[in-house]
Amino acid sequence: KGALARRDEIDALLSAKLAEGWKVERLDKTMLQILRAGTYELMARADVPTAAAINEYLDVAHAFFDQREAKFVNGVLDAVAKAVR
């Protein structure tokens, strides 16, 4: 519920961390949901260590994508973490 309630804020933050010319609408839907959930956790759950939060969503990414996309998730969530923590 939290990620959905803060979707606009999360999407704006994600957009700022994507490469120039990329928009959240262009991302694969599963990838986008992983990034939204991870971003919400980094923003709203200060009790969860940064590395633990990123690793959780990296594991989820590995379940759906290959190494290249998992690295993308890691890079975006790392950039988000630096911005919000």
Short mmCIF file of N, CA and C in Angstrom, two decimals:
data_model
loop_
_atom_site.label_atom_id
_atom_site.label_comp_id
_atom_site.label_asym_id
_atom_site.label_seq_id
_atom_site.Cartn_x
_atom_site.Cartn_y
_atom_site.Cartn_z
N LYS A 1 0.82 -1.20 0.00
CA LYS A 1 0.00 0.00 0.00
C LYS A 1 0.86 1.26 0.00
N GLY A 2 1.97 1.21 0.69
CA GLY A 2 2.82 2.39 0.82
C GLY A 2 3.39 2.84 -0.51
N ALA A 3 3.87 1.89 -1.31
CA ALA A 3 4.44 2.25 -2.61
C ALA A 3 3.36 2.82 -3.53
N LEU A 4 2.17 2.28 -3.44
CA LEU A 4 1.07 2.77 -4.27
C LEU A 4 0.67 4.18 -3.84
N ALA A 5 0.62 4.41 -2.54
CA ALA A 5 0.23 5.73 -2.03
C ALA A 5 1.25 6.81 -2.40
N ARG A 6 2.50 6.43 -2.53
CA ARG A 6 3.56 7.40 -2.84
C ARG A 6 4.11 7.24 -4.25
N ARG A 7 3.30 6.65 -5.12
CA ARG A 7 3.73 6.31 -6.48
C ARG A 7 4.30 7.50 -7.25
N ASP A 8 3.64 8.63 -7.21
CA ASP A 8 4.12 9.79 -7.97
C ASP A 8 5.49 10.25 -7.46
N GLU A 9 5.64 10.27 -6.16
CA GLU A 9 6.92 10.67 -5.55
C GLU A 9 8.02 9.67 -5.91
N ILE A 10 7.69 8.39 -5.85
CA ILE A 10 8.65 7.34 -6.18
C ILE A 10 9.04 7.41 -7.66
N ASP A 11 8.04 7.57 -8.53
CA ASP A 11 8.33 7.63 -9.96
C ASP A 11 9.19 8.85 -10.31
N ALA A 12 8.97 9.96 -9.64
CA ALA A 12 9.78 11.14 -9.88
C ALA A 12 11.23 10.89 -9.47
N LEU A 13 11.40 10.24 -8.35
CA LEU A 13 12.75 9.91 -7.87
C LEU A 13 13.43 8.93 -8.82
N LEU A 14 12.70 7.91 -9.24
CA LEU A 14 13.26 6.95 -10.19
C LEU A 14 13.63 7.62 -11.51
N SER A 15 12.77 8.49 -12.00
CA SER A 15 13.04 9.20 -13.26
C SER A 15 14.33 9.99 -13.18
N ALA A 16 14.57 10.58 -12.02
CA ALA A 16 15.78 11.38 -11.83
C ALA A 16 17.04 10.50 -11.83
N LYS A 17 16.89 9.23 -11.53
CA LYS A 17 18.04 8.33 -11.45
C LYS A 17 18.27 7.52 -12.73
N LEU A 18 17.34 7.57 -13.66
CA LEU A 18 17.50 6.86 -14.92
C LEU A 18 18.38 7.66 -15.87
N ALA A 19 18.97 6.98 -16.81
CA ALA A 19 19.81 7.65 -17.81
C ALA A 19 18.98 8.65 -18.61
N GLU A 20 19.66 9.65 -19.12
CA GLU A 20 18.99 10.68 -19.91
C GLU A 20 18.23 10.03 -21.07
N GLY A 21 17.00 10.47 -21.25
CA GLY A 21 16.16 9.95 -22.32
C GLY A 21 15.29 8.77 -21.91
N TRP A 22 15.54 8.20 -20.73
CA TRP A 22 14.73 7.09 -20.24
C TRP A 22 13.65 7.61 -19.31
N LYS A 23 12.49 7.01 -19.39
CA LYS A 23 11.37 7.34 -18.50
C LYS A 23 10.86 6.06 -17.87
N VAL A 24 10.22 6.18 -16.72
CA VAL A 24 9.71 4.99 -16.04
C VAL A 24 8.72 4.24 -16.91
N GLU A 25 7.99 4.94 -17.75
CA GLU A 25 7.01 4.29 -18.62
C GLU A 25 7.67 3.34 -19.62
N ARG A 26 8.93 3.54 -19.88
CA ARG A 26 9.67 2.73 -20.84
C ARG A 26 10.19 1.43 -20.25
N LEU A 27 10.20 1.34 -18.93
CA LEU A 27 10.71 0.15 -18.26
C LEU A 27 9.73 -1.02 -18.35
N ASP A 28 10.26 -2.22 -18.35
CA ASP A 28 9.46 -3.42 -18.25
C ASP A 28 8.60 -3.32 -16.98
N LYS A 29 7.36 -3.77 -17.06
CA LYS A 29 6.43 -3.61 -15.92
C LYS A 29 6.93 -4.31 -14.66
N THR A 30 7.49 -5.50 -14.81
CA THR A 30 8.01 -6.21 -13.64
C THR A 30 9.19 -5.45 -13.04
N MET A 31 10.07 -4.97 -13.91
CA MET A 31 11.23 -4.19 -13.46
C MET A 31 10.77 -2.95 -12.71
N LEU A 32 9.79 -2.27 -13.26
CA LEU A 32 9.27 -1.05 -12.64
C LEU A 32 8.71 -1.34 -11.25
N GLN A 33 7.98 -2.43 -11.09
CA GLN A 33 7.41 -2.75 -9.78
C GLN A 33 8.50 -3.10 -8.77
N ILE A 34 9.54 -3.78 -9.21
CA ILE A 34 10.67 -4.08 -8.33
C ILE A 34 11.32 -2.77 -7.87
N LEU A 35 11.54 -1.87 -8.80
CA LEU A 35 12.17 -0.59 -8.47
C LEU A 35 11.28 0.26 -7.57
N ARG A 36 9.98 0.26 -7.82
CA ARG A 36 9.06 1.03 -6.97
C ARG A 36 9.06 0.49 -5.55
N ALA A 37 8.96 -0.81 -5.40
CA ALA A 37 8.94 -1.41 -4.07
C ALA A 37 10.26 -1.16 -3.34
N GLY A 38 11.36 -1.34 -4.04
CA GLY A 38 12.67 -1.09 -3.43
C GLY A 38 12.86 0.36 -3.04
N THR A 39 12.41 1.26 -3.89
CA THR A 39 12.52 2.69 -3.59
C THR A 39 11.67 3.04 -2.38
N TYR A 40 10.47 2.51 -2.32
CA TYR A 40 9.62 2.77 -1.16
C TYR A 40 10.30 2.29 0.12
N GLU A 41 10.85 1.09 0.09
CA GLU A 41 11.50 0.57 1.29
C GLU A 41 12.68 1.46 1.70
N LEU A 42 13.45 1.92 0.74
CA LEU A 42 14.57 2.80 1.06
C LEU A 42 14.09 4.14 1.62
N MET A 43 12.97 4.63 1.12
CA MET A 43 12.44 5.91 1.58
C MET A 43 11.76 5.82 2.95
N ALA A 44 10.97 4.79 3.13
CA ALA A 44 10.06 4.75 4.28
C ALA A 44 10.50 3.83 5.41
N ARG A 45 11.45 2.98 5.18
CA ARG A 45 11.84 2.01 6.20
C ARG A 45 13.28 2.23 6.64
N ALA A 46 13.49 3.27 7.39
CA ALA A 46 14.83 3.58 7.88
C ALA A 46 15.38 2.48 8.79
N ASP A 47 14.49 1.66 9.34
CA ASP A 47 14.91 0.57 10.22
C ASP A 47 15.56 -0.58 9.46
N VAL A 48 15.40 -0.61 8.14
CA VAL A 48 16.00 -1.67 7.32
C VAL A 48 17.32 -1.13 6.77
N PRO A 49 18.43 -1.82 7.05
CA PRO A 49 19.72 -1.36 6.53
C PRO A 49 19.70 -1.25 5.00
N THR A 50 20.39 -0.26 4.49
CA THR A 50 20.42 0.00 3.05
C THR A 50 20.83 -1.24 2.25
N ALA A 51 21.92 -1.86 2.65
CA ALA A 51 22.40 -3.03 1.91
C ALA A 51 21.38 -4.16 1.92
N ALA A 52 20.71 -4.35 3.03
CA ALA A 52 19.71 -5.42 3.13
C ALA A 52 18.54 -5.14 2.19
N ALA A 53 18.09 -3.91 2.16
CA ALA A 53 16.97 -3.55 1.30
C ALA A 53 17.33 -3.75 -0.17
N ILE A 54 18.49 -3.26 -0.56
CA ILE A 54 18.92 -3.41 -1.96
C ILE A 54 19.09 -4.88 -2.31
N ASN A 55 19.70 -5.65 -1.43
CA ASN A 55 19.92 -7.07 -1.71
C ASN A 55 18.61 -7.85 -1.85
N GLU A 56 17.61 -7.48 -1.07
CA GLU A 56 16.30 -8.14 -1.18
C GLU A 56 15.74 -7.98 -2.59
N TYR A 57 15.78 -6.76 -3.09
CA TYR A 57 15.22 -6.50 -4.42
C TYR A 57 16.13 -6.97 -5.53
N LEU A 58 17.40 -7.08 -5.26
CA LEU A 58 18.33 -7.67 -6.21
C LEU A 58 18.01 -9.16 -6.37
N ASP A 59 17.71 -9.83 -5.27
CA ASP A 59 17.30 -11.24 -5.33
C ASP A 59 16.02 -11.41 -6.13
N VAL A 60 15.07 -10.51 -5.94
CA VAL A 60 13.82 -10.56 -6.71
C VAL A 60 14.12 -10.37 -8.19
N ALA A 61 14.98 -9.42 -8.51
CA ALA A 61 15.34 -9.17 -9.91
C ALA A 61 15.97 -10.41 -10.54
N HIS A 62 16.82 -11.10 -9.79
CA HIS A 62 17.45 -12.32 -10.31
C HIS A 62 16.42 -13.40 -10.62
N ALA A 63 15.30 -13.38 -9.93
CA ALA A 63 14.26 -14.38 -10.18
C ALA A 63 13.56 -14.16 -11.52
N PHE A 64 13.59 -12.93 -12.02
CA PHE A 64 12.87 -12.60 -13.24
C PHE A 64 13.76 -12.23 -14.43
N PHE A 65 14.97 -11.79 -14.13
CA PHE A 65 15.83 -11.24 -15.18
C PHE A 65 17.21 -11.84 -15.13
N ASP A 66 18.00 -11.55 -16.17
CA ASP A 66 19.37 -12.04 -16.19
C ASP A 66 20.29 -11.06 -15.45
N GLN A 67 21.56 -11.36 -15.46
CA GLN A 67 22.54 -10.58 -14.69
C GLN A 67 22.55 -9.09 -15.07
N ARG A 68 22.41 -8.81 -16.34
CA ARG A 68 22.47 -7.42 -16.81
C ARG A 68 21.36 -6.57 -16.19
N GLU A 69 20.14 -7.08 -16.20
CA GLU A 69 19.03 -6.34 -15.62
C GLU A 69 19.14 -6.25 -14.10
N ALA A 70 19.66 -7.31 -13.47
CA ALA A 70 19.85 -7.29 -12.03
C ALA A 70 20.86 -6.20 -11.64
N LYS A 71 21.90 -6.05 -12.45
CA LYS A 71 22.87 -4.97 -12.20
C LYS A 71 22.21 -3.60 -12.34
N PHE A 72 21.29 -3.49 -13.28
CA PHE A 72 20.55 -2.24 -13.46
C PHE A 72 19.75 -1.92 -12.19
N VAL A 73 19.04 -2.91 -11.65
CA VAL A 73 18.28 -2.72 -10.41
C VAL A 73 19.21 -2.28 -9.29
N ASN A 74 20.36 -2.94 -9.17
CA ASN A 74 21.33 -2.60 -8.14
C ASN A 74 21.79 -1.15 -8.28
N GLY A 75 22.11 -0.74 -9.50
CA GLY A 75 22.59 0.62 -9.73
C GLY A 75 21.54 1.68 -9.44
N VAL A 76 20.32 1.43 -9.88
CA VAL A 76 19.26 2.42 -9.65
C VAL A 76 18.94 2.51 -8.16
N LEU A 77 18.79 1.38 -7.49
CA LEU A 77 18.47 1.42 -6.06
C LEU A 77 19.62 2.00 -5.24
N ASP A 78 20.85 1.77 -5.65
CA ASP A 78 21.99 2.38 -4.96
C ASP A 78 21.93 3.90 -5.10
N ALA A 79 21.62 4.39 -6.30
CA ALA A 79 21.50 5.83 -6.50
C ALA A 79 20.33 6.41 -5.70
N VAL A 80 19.25 5.69 -5.64
CA VAL A 80 18.09 6.13 -4.84
C VAL A 80 18.50 6.20 -3.36
N ALA A 81 19.17 5.18 -2.89
CA ALA A 81 19.59 5.15 -1.48
C ALA A 81 20.46 6.33 -1.13
N LYS A 82 21.37 6.68 -2.02
CA LYS A 82 22.25 7.83 -1.76
C LYS A 82 21.46 9.12 -1.71
N ALA A 83 20.36 9.18 -2.42
CA ALA A 83 19.54 10.40 -2.46
C ALA A 83 18.61 10.51 -1.24
N VAL A 84 18.16 9.38 -0.70
CA VAL A 84 17.14 9.44 0.35
C VAL A 84 17.65 9.08 1.74
N ARG A 85 18.86 8.58 1.83
CA ARG A 85 19.34 8.18 3.17
C ARG A 85 20.50 8.99 3.62
#
